[in-house]
Structures are given as C-alpha cells and as structure tokens.
Amino acid sequence: MAQIYYVDAQLGHDTNNGTNSHEAWQTLENVNTIVFQPGDSILFKTDCEWFGHLHPHGSGTVDKRIKIGSYGTGSRPAIHGLGVESVILLVNQEYWEISHLEITNKNPEGVVPGPRRGIDIQNVNYGNDTNRVTNLDTITKLHDFYIHDMYIHDIQGEGKKDANGSAGIQFSVLIPNISEGIPAEYSVNQRSTFDGIRIENNELRNIDRSGIIFWTDWKSRDLLRHADFLYGDKTKTPWTPILNTYIARNKLFNIGGDGIAPHMTESAVIEYNFIDGYNTTSEGFNAGMWVWNSDKALFQYNEATGGISIRDGMAWDFDQANRGTIYQYNYSYGNEGGTLLICPENEGNGIVDCIFRYNLSYNDLYQTFTIGVGDTAQNIQVHNNVFYLDETMNTNHLVAQGGNNHAEIFNNIFVNYGTGTYTKKDKWQYRHNFYVGNNVPDYETIPDGDYKKKIETAVDAIMLSLIKNYSNTQPVKGHALLNEGVYSWHDQFGIEEGNIWGDYFYVEALMRLNNPSWKPYW
C-alpha cells in the first residue's frame, strides 16, 4: 500500500515512523536509507532547510510514481548541497516525480570546484546485472520522470562540457570505464536509454555551465565524425536516443553555458521556454536552446535573449548530426552571437533536413547566421522569418563564411535600418526574400536582392491578370471596359458591374508603383 512520508528539519526526529506530519523524520541521511515503494510520497516541510544530498532508493510503476514534494504553507523546502556533486540523485531508478523544492549547490570557500548539479538522473548500464557479454541487441529503458515547479539556483561548479560538467538538471546514460568514447576492453555493458522525461514550469538561476542538459555514451552513428573514433565506434556504442522528451514553460536566468540542450534525443519537444542570459561565465562555446546528434527535435514558442560573446552566443543552433530539427514561432533578441548557428563537421554525414521557419529575430548582434567550416550541411531551409535590425545595429544579415554546404533562404523579410551588409554564399539559394532599409542588396550581391524589380514584376502580373481575366472581350462604344469593377463602393454602386475604369484607387495604386511620376486626376 502506498505511503506518505513526512520530513521536518525543525520538529522531526529520525526515530519517528515518518508516516504523519506529527511523526516526521528529520534528516536527509535517514531518507537516503529507505527503499521506497510504488506510489509512495516523500514530503518536505515548508520553511525548513536541509544540507547535503538526497539519494532515495526504489522505483515506481507505470501507474504509481514515487513523488518528492512539499507540505505545509510558507516558503519552499530548501536543500543546500554545499558542494556535493548532486543535490538530488537517482541512479537506475524510474517512475519518479520531483516538485516544489528549492535547491542550491554553492561552492564552499577555498574548495576547487568540481562538477556540481542540482538534479542528476543517471542510467548506468541499467539491466546489465546478468549479462556475461555486452548486449547491443536489446535496449533497456528507464521510464517516466516528471520534474516540475522547482526553484534551482546558485549551482556553482566547474565548467566542463557535456556529462562531466555542472548543471541545473541533468539526465545521463553512462557506460562505466569509458575512455574517449570507447568502453574498456573486455568490459560488459548493456545498451540502454531513458523513455519519458517531462520537465515543466521550473525556474533556474545562476547555474554554472548548463541549465538543462541530456547526455548518453551510446552516441555513435554515421552522421557524426567517426574516422578517428572521437565520438566512439558505432559497432561498440551505437546511437541510442533518449525518447519521449517534453521540456516546457521553464524560465532560465544567468546560465554560465548552454541554456537548454537535450542532446541525443529523438522527437523531443521544447516549447514555451524563456532564457535571459547564457554563456555568461563559460570559456567554451554555448548557445541558448539546441540539440546535438539528435533527430526530429521541435523547438517552438521559445524566447531567448542575453547570449554573451561570439563563442557561440546565438539563440538557436543546427549542430552536428542534427536530422530533421525544426525551429518555429520562436523569438530572439539582443544575443551577442546572433540568431542561428549552422555548424556541420568536416566529416560524417553532417546536418540533414533541418528547418528554420516563422521565427522573429529582433536586434540580434554580430551576424544573423553563423556558419561552421564543415561541408556536410544538406537541405537546410530558412523560410518565412522576420529578421529586424534598428538604426543602432551593425549586424550583418547574410554572410559568406564557413564550409561549402547547402541551404535555401526564401520568403524571409530582412529589415536593416543599421549599417550591416549582405554577402552571397555560394551554394546557398536565395528566392522571394524581401529586403528593407539600408544597404539593400542588388541582384549581383544577392541573386534575389533587387526588390524594385520584384515590385515591377508583380505590378505587371497584376495588370496583365486584370486585362486577361476581367476585361470585356467585345468592347463596344459606351460599354464597360471591365466586366467586373467597382467605382463607388461606399455608396454601394457598381458592385461587380461593368464600368469604364474599375476600382479607381486600386488601379491608381498599381500605377503609382509602376510609375512614381504618374499624376492622378484628383
């Protein structure tokens, strides 16, 4: 039978049974000795603080999560790590819900910082207990993690990248005794992953390195560089993505490195998140919200600002081994590294079938697009976006840097009231874009850059359509020139009647576009 356990740092005692608020436990150490059962809840008293780390044991089931939360009224229960590696740690456990706590992990004075994390969920060779040899044929899974309404802040640790660094929330699938992507010789391992991660409505502030990050050592595939086994060997560590990820409505502030980076996922949805300040302390390369070595990630309705430096410092990123990633309906502004990075490797099959559409960029700095040196980006589509720069900006909208890769840029609006310029990139196709403001490119600069020609072409087409589709085919003196036209719409005269001039103001507008010196009758 499921049980609720209470923990009260002020009035509890570890000799209590913990099963009601008047018989609450007191310490984290006591909680860490218990193997909890499906449906159990571990509730921490509001207005209380604990110091150290929380590592409860046990797993829930598909219909009975184990829950960590709070009880009472007042401020959130707070757990302060004071330099532990992970404030809340789960290893090879599943079906857990964590909510309504405050977490910090400040570096003790005089201590060299190591990796520090707020919430750390690990899959370490899950299901490997009975294997005699490495099992690559079947995939074990840890299911159903729901992290919501947490306040995680001041996670102070070293700034290493990926699974070895610091983070607010981290999910990792780890192979023991792995070195440079290759498992130790004669080691026995189990191919494994996570299935079902939901991270919602959390606030993260002042996090060293990564806000939210995923990692797996089972990452090797042809899309990645593989000639020197930098990313492992697909015959030993085949790509095994993290499944069913949903990250939404989180707010992140002052993140030292990457903001939201659910790497090596398949069909992850990242939406309605907000970040203000990222890459603020790291000496590495970091972006706002992005994935690496992932398939079919969908980023939508997110907002990113405050990216620092041009290492990377941009809001969004099509990075190495991305396939089918989509950014849509996102808003970026004031990012020092620009708007979008396209970052293929020199080797591997690169970045494939990625789409950037329906997004708004306002006053992003440096350059709108940053392009990596690799030649392996294929079928990148950037369309129906608005990129706006006011008179204070010197951002370059279009540049020619980077490798010999392929992208299509179409149906976008580029507004430039600043001093930035446009440069054509070979093998990029430009069509039906509209350029407004300063340094509007001509056709030689950008192959579809002459907007005046576009307007003239449109006017000609409209006039031709009027003549072809609406004119009287047998004009007789005194009869209408147009079969269907309007000459007095406000007085309800001439609605779809034949008349001499049609809709006068519409025709005048066309004439003005085609011939600015045309003199109207009134």
C-alpha positions as semicolon CSV with decimal commas, in nm:
position;residue;x (nm);y (nm);z (nm)
1;M;0,000;0,000;0,000
2;A;0,136;0,343;-0,095
3;Q;0,257;0,554;0,197
4;I;0,318;0,926;0,253
5;Y;0,635;1,007;0,445
6;Y;0,697;1,346;0,608
7;V;1,031;1,515;0,673
8;D;1,058;1,815;0,910
9;A;1,404;1,960;0,976
10;Q;1,284;2,154;1,282
11;L;1,041;1,931;1,471
12;G;1,103;1,587;1,318
13;H;1,315;1,303;1,453
14;D;1,460;1,004;1,271
15;T;1,326;0,763;1,534
16;N;0,973;0,856;1,427
17;N;0,787;0,641;1,178
18;G;0,756;0,935;0,935
19;T;0,404;0,845;0,829
20;N;0,226;1,156;0,956
21;S;0,324;1,519;0,998
22;H;0,342;1,483;1,378
23;E;0,576;1,185;1,350
24;A;0,800;1,327;1,076
25;W;1,156;1,225;1,006
26;Q;1,425;1,489;1,034
27;T;1,732;1,428;0,815
28;L;1,824;1,356;0,456
29;E;2,055;1,081;0,576
30;N;1,759;0,890;0,712
31;V;1,558;0,931;0,390
32;N;1,857;0,801;0,194
33;T;1,843;0,467;0,377
34;I;1,488;0,385;0,269
35;V;1,381;0,183;-0,036
36;F;1,054;0,346;-0,134
37;Q;0,768;0,157;-0,296
38;P;0,544;0,244;-0,593
39;G;0,301;0,524;-0,508
40;D;0,496;0,645;-0,204
41;S;0,544;1,019;-0,143
42;I;0,831;1,194;0,036
43;L;0,713;1,536;0,151
44;F;0,941;1,803;0,297
45;K;0,810;2,067;0,538
46;T;0,786;2,425;0,414
47;D;1,006;2,687;0,586
48;C;1,268;2,419;0,653
49;E;1,625;2,375;0,525
50;W;1,850;2,072;0,483
51;F;2,218;2,048;0,399
52;G;2,378;1,772;0,193
53;H;2,229;1,549;-0,073
54;L;1,912;1,350;-0,126
55;H;1,951;1,000;-0,276
56;P;1,637;0,797;-0,202
57;H;1,605;0,444;-0,338
58;G;1,336;0,243;-0,513
59;S;1,125;0,276;-0,827
60;G;0,761;0,341;-0,903
61;T;0,547;0,172;-1,163
62;V;0,363;0,288;-1,472
63;D;0,057;0,398;-1,273
64;K;0,225;0,470;-0,938
65;R;0,509;0,717;-0,941
66;I;0,718;0,784;-0,630
67;K;0,683;1,154;-0,552
68;I;0,914;1,406;-0,388
69;G;0,735;1,726;-0,288
70;S;0,635;1,956;-0,004
71;Y;0,368;2,002;0,262
72;G;0,254;2,295;0,471
73;T;0,231;2,666;0,393
74;G;0,525;2,902;0,365
75;S;0,845;2,916;0,166
76;R;0,964;2,619;-0,032
77;P;1,157;2,347;0,148
78;A;1,525;2,408;0,060
79;I;1,808;2,159;0,016
80;H;2,154;2,318;0,006
81;G;2,422;2,094;-0,136
82;L;2,721;2,292;-0,010
83;G;2,949;2,142;-0,272
84;V;2,817;1,786;-0,311
85;E;2,827;1,656;-0,667
86;S;2,449;1,618;-0,693
87;V;2,187;1,761;-0,459
88;I;1,917;1,516;-0,573
89;L;2,047;1,193;-0,726
90;L;1,863;0,897;-0,878
91;V;2,058;0,605;-1,029
92;N;1,894;0,325;-1,229
93;Q;1,553;0,417;-1,091
94;E;1,231;0,501;-1,275
95;Y;0,881;0,644;-1,236
96;W;0,969;0,944;-1,019
97;E;0,812;1,289;-0,978
98;I;1,008;1,578;-0,820
99;S;0,842;1,913;-0,747
100;H;0,804;2,224;-0,528
101;L;1,151;2,233;-0,370
102;E;1,432;2,487;-0,370
103;I;1,782;2,360;-0,449
104;T;2,122;2,530;-0,423
105;N;2,476;2,392;-0,452
106;K;2,725;2,663;-0,372
107;N;3,097;2,604;-0,381
108;P;3,250;2,601;-0,029
109;E;3,507;2,872;0,030
110;G;3,859;2,765;-0,061
111;V;3,749;2,444;-0,238
112;V;3,843;2,380;-0,602
113;P;3,508;2,340;-0,777
114;G;3,423;2,003;-0,927
115;P;3,112;1,907;-1,121
116;R;2,806;2,024;-0,932
117;R;2,443;1,957;-1,017
118;G;2,100;2,033;-0,884
119;I;1,902;1,731;-1,005
120;D;2,107;1,443;-1,150
121;I;1,929;1,142;-1,301
122;Q;2,165;0,863;-1,413
123;N;2,123;0,547;-1,616
124;V;2,440;0,343;-1,559
125;N;2,431;0,015;-1,750
126;Y;2,072;-0,040;-1,642
127;G;1,978;-0,407;-1,684
128;N;2,337;-0,528;-1,701
129;D;2,324;-0,740;-1,384
130;T;2,304;-1,080;-1,553
131;N;2,497;-1,011;-1,875
132;R;2,808;-1,215;-1,941
133;V;2,892;-1,023;-2,259
134;T;2,796;-0,679;-2,384
135;N;2,437;-0,672;-2,507
136;L;2,376;-0,445;-2,807
137;D;2,079;-0,635;-2,946
138;T;1,820;-0,525;-2,690
139;I;1,772;-0,182;-2,536
140;T;1,676;-0,143;-2,171
141;K;1,485;0,170;-2,068
142;L;1,426;0,376;-1,758
143;H;1,079;0,530;-1,775
144;D;0,880;0,832;-1,668
145;F;1,048;1,122;-1,490
146;Y;0,845;1,433;-1,416
147;I;1,029;1,738;-1,280
148;H;0,816;2,047;-1,229
149;D;0,775;2,367;-1,026
150;M;1,129;2,356;-0,888
151;Y;1,347;2,656;-0,800
152;I;1,709;2,564;-0,872
153;H;1,973;2,832;-0,830
154;D;2,336;2,904;-0,747
155;I;2,478;2,578;-0,876
156;Q;2,849;2,659;-0,860
157;G;3,087;2,410;-1,019
158;E;3,343;2,353;-1,288
159;G;3,259;2,439;-1,645
160;K;3,338;2,118;-1,832
161;K;3,117;2,041;-2,128
162;D;2,857;1,768;-2,163
163;A;2,809;1,496;-1,898
164;N;3,120;1,582;-1,696
165;G;3,027;1,941;-1,615
166;S;2,786;2,124;-1,389
167;A;2,414;2,166;-1,449
168;G;2,080;2,260;-1,301
169;I;1,903;1,948;-1,432
170;Q;2,094;1,666;-1,598
171;F;1,995;1,328;-1,743
172;S;2,287;1,097;-1,834
173;V;2,317;0,748;-1,979
174;L;2,665;0,636;-1,880
175;I;2,899;0,350;-1,966
176;P;3,146;0,281;-1,682
177;N;3,516;0,276;-1,766
178;I;3,476;0,453;-2,098
179;S;3,767;0,649;-2,238
180;E;3,749;0,884;-2,539
181;G;3,421;0,727;-2,643
182;I;3,541;0,363;-2,631
183;P;3,443;0,122;-2,350
184;A;3,727;-0,052;-2,170
185;E;3,843;-0,374;-2,332
186;Y;3,663;-0,683;-2,200
187;S;3,407;-0,469;-2,016
188;V;3,046;-0,591;-2,017
189;N;2,782;-0,330;-2,089
190;Q;2,411;-0,302;-2,159
191;R;2,275;-0,073;-2,430
192;S;2,021;0,147;-2,255
193;T;1,830;0,479;-2,257
194;F;1,556;0,688;-2,096
195;D;1,196;0,682;-2,219
196;G;0,967;0,956;-2,091
197;I;1,113;1,278;-1,947
198;R;0,891;1,576;-1,869
199;I;1,046;1,899;-1,736
200;E;0,797;2,183;-1,681
201;N;0,747;2,513;-1,500
202;N;1,086;2,524;-1,332
203;E;1,296;2,832;-1,260
204;L;1,674;2,807;-1,289
205;R;1,909;3,094;-1,194
206;N;2,283;3,137;-1,170
207;I;2,382;2,794;-1,298
208;D;2,746;2,718;-1,383
209;R;2,768;2,557;-1,726
210;S;2,434;2,403;-1,835
211;G;2,076;2,482;-1,740
212;I;1,909;2,162;-1,865
213;I;2,122;1,902;-2,043
214;F;2,094;1,539;-2,160
215;W;2,379;1,306;-2,247
216;T;2,433;0,943;-2,348
217;D;2,751;0,748;-2,411
218;W;2,555;0,542;-2,667
219;K;2,601;0,804;-2,935
220;S;2,795;0,675;-3,236
221;R;2,650;0,687;-3,591
222;D;2,740;0,788;-3,944
223;L;2,605;1,141;-3,906
224;L;2,891;1,208;-3,665
225;R;3,259;1,233;-3,735
226;H;3,384;0,877;-3,700
227;A;3,719;0,848;-3,878
228;D;3,922;0,880;-3,558
229;F;3,654;0,748;-3,315
230;L;3,629;1,089;-3,149
231;Y;3,262;1,008;-3,086
232;G;3,304;0,636;-3,028
233;D;3,258;0,339;-3,257
234;K;2,910;0,256;-3,387
235;T;2,988;-0,115;-3,361
236;K;3,051;-0,072;-2,987
237;T;2,843;0,228;-2,880
238;P;2,560;0,254;-3,139
239;W;2,337;0,561;-3,131
240;T;2,055;0,501;-2,885
241;P;1,849;0,818;-2,844
242;I;1,660;0,936;-2,537
243;L;1,287;0,905;-2,612
244;N;0,967;1,097;-2,537
245;T;1,114;1,420;-2,404
246;Y;0,898;1,723;-2,328
247;I;1,055;2,045;-2,193
248;A;0,815;2,336;-2,150
249;R;0,745;2,664;-1,967
250;N;1,078;2,677;-1,787
251;K;1,246;3,009;-1,707
252;L;1,625;3,031;-1,705
253;F;1,838;3,327;-1,597
254;N;2,216;3,379;-1,597
255;I;2,323;3,038;-1,721
256;G;2,701;3,001;-1,742
257;G;2,700;2,785;-2,055
258;D;2,423;2,623;-2,261
259;G;2,064;2,702;-2,172
260;I;1,851;2,402;-2,277
261;A;2,039;2,122;-2,454
262;P;1,858;1,785;-2,463
263;H;2,124;1,612;-2,672
264;M;2,087;1,273;-2,837
265;T;1,709;1,269;-2,829
266;E;1,452;1,160;-3,083
267;S;1,138;1,369;-3,140
268;A;1,193;1,590;-2,836
269;V;0,953;1,884;-2,796
270;I;1,093;2,204;-2,643
271;E;0,833;2,481;-2,618
272;Y;0,727;2,796;-2,430
273;N;1,062;2,827;-2,252
274;F;1,234;3,157;-2,170
275;I;1,604;3,226;-2,120
276;D;1,769;3,555;-2,028
277;G;2,147;3,526;-2,007
278;Y;2,353;3,228;-2,122
279;N;2,721;3,165;-2,197
280;T;2,778;3,416;-1,919
281;T;3,079;3,251;-1,749
282;S;3,195;2,960;-1,967
283;E;3,513;2,984;-2,171
284;G;3,369;2,734;-2,419
285;F;3,108;2,752;-2,695
286;N;2,745;2,766;-2,587
287;A;2,405;2,853;-2,732
288;G;2,058;2,926;-2,596
289;M;1,847;2,622;-2,692
290;W;1,978;2,346;-2,916
291;V;2,044;1,976;-2,961
292;W;2,347;1,778;-3,074
293;N;2,335;1,440;-3,250
294;S;1,956;1,428;-3,241
295;D;1,662;1,353;-3,470
296;K;1,337;1,545;-3,519
297;A;1,365;1,789;-3,229
298;L;1,094;2,056;-3,234
299;F;1,165;2,397;-3,079
300;Q;0,863;2,627;-3,078
301;Y;0,724;2,931;-2,894
302;N;1,052;2,984;-2,707
303;E;1,219;3,316;-2,623
304;A;1,594;3,370;-2,594
305;T;1,789;3,683;-2,504
306;G;2,113;3,782;-2,336
307;G;2,353;3,543;-2,509
308;I;2,711;3,651;-2,433
309;S;3,014;3,653;-2,668
310;I;3,053;3,507;-3,017
311;R;3,171;3,171;-2,876
312;D;2,881;3,085;-2,988
313;G;2,637;3,312;-2,806
314;M;2,347;3,274;-3,050
315;A;1,993;3,176;-2,961
316;W;1,945;2,869;-3,185
317;D;2,176;2,609;-3,339
318;F;2,164;2,339;-3,608
319;D;2,462;2,149;-3,475
320;Q;2,650;1,834;-3,571
321;A;2,446;1,524;-3,655
322;N;2,111;1,700;-3,642
323;R;1,847;1,540;-3,860
324;G;1,501;1,689;-3,906
325;T;1,532;1,957;-3,637
326;I;1,269;2,233;-3,661
327;Y;1,267;2,580;-3,508
328;Q;0,935;2,760;-3,547
329;Y;0,748;3,050;-3,381
330;N;1,047;3,143;-3,163
331;Y;1,162;3,493;-3,063
332;S;1,523;3,601;-3,013
333;Y;1,663;3,943;-2,934
334;G;1,980;4,104;-2,805
335;N;2,204;3,798;-2,839
336;E;2,571;3,883;-2,891
337;G;2,631;3,577;-3,108
338;G;2,340;3,640;-3,344
339;T;2,036;3,433;-3,427
340;L;2,117;3,093;-3,583
341;L;2,428;2,874;-3,600
342;I;2,467;2,614;-3,874
343;C;2,757;2,401;-3,755
344;P;2,846;2,092;-3,960
345;E;3,164;1,885;-3,911
346;N;3,419;1,830;-4,186
347;E;3,349;1,456;-4,162
348;G;3,044;1,239;-4,113
349;N;2,709;1,287;-4,285
350;G;2,650;1,615;-4,110
351;I;2,328;1,814;-4,067
352;V;2,031;1,696;-4,270
353;D;1,675;1,818;-4,343
354;C;1,656;2,096;-4,084
355;I;1,403;2,381;-4,099
356;F;1,403;2,732;-3,950
357;R;1,064;2,898;-4,011
358;Y;0,813;3,151;-3,874
359;N;1,064;3,294;-3,624
360;L;1,130;3,656;-3,525
361;S;1,477;3,796;-3,460
362;Y;1,500;4,150;-3,323
363;N;1,834;4,328;-3,284
364;D;2,047;4,016;-3,251
365;L;2,412;4,117;-3,278
366;Y;2,722;4,006;-3,474
367;Q;2,551;3,837;-3,770
368;T;2,215;3,678;-3,825
369;F;2,366;3,346;-3,938
370;T;2,696;3,191;-3,830
371;I;2,816;2,905;-4,050
372;G;3,067;2,640;-3,947
373;V;3,362;2,523;-4,155
374;G;3,225;2,181;-4,249
375;D;3,083;2,089;-4,590
376;T;2,822;1,842;-4,464
377;A;2,505;2,052;-4,417
378;Q;2,235;1,927;-4,654
379;N;1,885;2,053;-4,725
380;I;1,875;2,335;-4,469
381;Q;1,566;2,552;-4,518
382;V;1,526;2,901;-4,372
383;H;1,192;3,050;-4,470
384;N;0,910;3,284;-4,367
385;N;1,107;3,450;-4,087
386;V;1,146;3,818;-3,996
387;F;1,495;3,945;-3,912
388;Y;1,478;4,306;-3,784
389;L;1,764;4,547;-3,706
390;D;1,709;4,904;-3,592
391;E;1,933;5,205;-3,653
392;T;2,166;5,122;-3,361
393;M;2,281;4,791;-3,510
394;N;2,578;4,687;-3,727
395;T;2,477;4,320;-3,759
396;N;2,534;4,159;-4,099
397;H;2,222;3,977;-4,211
398;L;2,381;3,749;-4,474
399;V;2,744;3,634;-4,478
400;A;2,967;3,410;-4,689
401;Q;3,168;3,239;-4,413
402;G;3,201;2,867;-4,349
403;G;3,209;2,548;-4,548
404;N;3,075;2,454;-4,887
405;N;2,731;2,350;-4,766
406;H;2,377;2,384;-4,898
407;A;2,088;2,594;-4,767
408;E;1,776;2,751;-4,912
409;I;1,683;3,101;-4,791
410;F;1,336;3,200;-4,909
411;N;1,024;3,404;-4,824
412;N;1,201;3,590;-4,543
413;I;1,184;3,959;-4,456
414;F;1,519;4,123;-4,379
415;V;1,483;4,467;-4,222
416;N;1,807;4,662;-4,179
417;Y;1,799;5,022;-4,057
418;G;2,155;4,986;-3,925
419;T;2,491;4,967;-4,103
420;G;2,515;4,593;-4,163
421;T;2,557;4,441;-4,507
422;Y;2,467;4,138;-4,716
423;T;2,705;3,891;-4,881
424;K;2,616;3,598;-5,105
425;K;2,728;3,248;-5,007
426;D;2,797;3,000;-5,284
427;K;2,563;2,701;-5,295
428;W;2,304;2,888;-5,092
429;Q;1,987;2,954;-5,286
430;Y;1,801;3,281;-5,227
431;R;1,449;3,339;-5,355
432;H;1,146;3,553;-5,281
433;N;1,307;3,731;-4,985
434;F;1,220;4,095;-4,917
435;Y;1,487;4,345;-4,811
436;V;1,402;4,674;-4,639
437;G;1,612;4,963;-4,510
438;N;1,982;5,029;-4,562
439;N;2,230;4,854;-4,789
440;V;1,954;4,671;-4,972
441;P;2,138;4,417;-5,189
442;D;2,125;4,434;-5,565
443;Y;2,094;4,127;-5,782
444;E;2,471;4,087;-5,812
445;T;2,510;4,083;-5,432
446;I;2,218;3,852;-5,353
447;P;2,059;3,675;-5,650
448;D;1,708;3,778;-5,549
449;G;1,804;4,109;-5,396
450;D;1,651;4,365;-5,634
451;Y;1,321;4,440;-5,462
452;K;1,228;4,714;-5,709
453;K;1,238;4,461;-5,988
454;K;1,015;4,233;-5,780
455;I;0,756;4,509;-5,739
456;E;0,765;4,591;-6,108
457;T;0,720;4,226;-6,194
458;A;0,428;4,198;-5,952
459;V;0,260;4,510;-6,094
460;D;0,298;4,381;-6,447
461;A;0,150;4,048;-6,347
462;I;-0,148;4,210;-6,173
463;M;-0,221;4,440;-6,465
464;L;-0,193;4,150;-6,707
465;S;-0,433;3,950;-6,493
466;L;-0,685;4,236;-6,494
467;I;-0,670;4,264;-6,870
468;K;-0,685;3,889;-6,926
469;N;-0,949;3,791;-6,674
470;Y;-1,175;4,092;-6,627
471;S;-1,183;4,294;-6,949
472;N;-1,479;4,297;-7,187
473;T;-1,388;4,064;-7,469
474;Q;-1,611;4,251;-7,717
475;P;-1,578;4,620;-7,634
476;V;-1,845;4,840;-7,789
477;K;-1,858;5,218;-7,771
478;G;-2,030;5,317;-7,448
479;H;-1,991;4,973;-7,294
480;A;-1,776;4,885;-6,995
481;L;-1,406;4,826;-7,039
482;L;-1,408;4,590;-6,738
483;N;-1,682;4,336;-6,685
484;E;-1,638;4,337;-6,309
485;G;-1,530;4,653;-6,135
486;V;-1,617;4,894;-5,856
487;Y;-1,640;5,271;-5,891
488;S;-1,832;5,374;-5,578
489;W;-1,802;5,111;-5,312
490;H;-1,905;5,338;-5,022
491;D;-2,233;5,429;-5,197
492;Q;-2,296;5,067;-5,287
493;F;-2,285;5,143;-5,659
494;G;-2,103;4,942;-5,914
495;I;-2,058;4,627;-5,712
496;E;-1,937;4,371;-5,967
497;E;-2,072;4,581;-6,250
498;G;-1,916;4,665;-6,575
499;N;-1,760;5,012;-6,576
500;I;-1,501;5,217;-6,753
501;W;-1,219;5,234;-6,502
502;G;-1,278;4,956;-6,249
503;D;-1,171;5,020;-5,888
504;Y;-1,004;5,357;-5,944
505;F;-0,797;5,365;-5,627
506;Y;-0,668;5,014;-5,682
507;V;-0,564;5,100;-6,036
508;E;-0,407;5,424;-5,913
509;A;-0,203;5,229;-5,658
510;L;-0,078;4,998;-5,928
511;M;0,009;5,294;-6,149
512;R;0,198;5,467;-5,870
513;L;0,403;5,153;-5,806
514;N;0,482;5,117;-6,174
515;N;0,533;5,489;-6,245
516;P;0,600;5,708;-5,937
517;S;0,577;6,027;-6,151
518;W;0,221;5,945;-6,263
519;K;-0,020;6,232;-6,191
520;P;-0,364;6,139;-6,060
521;Y;-0,682;6,305;-6,173
522;W;-0,772;6,414;-5,817
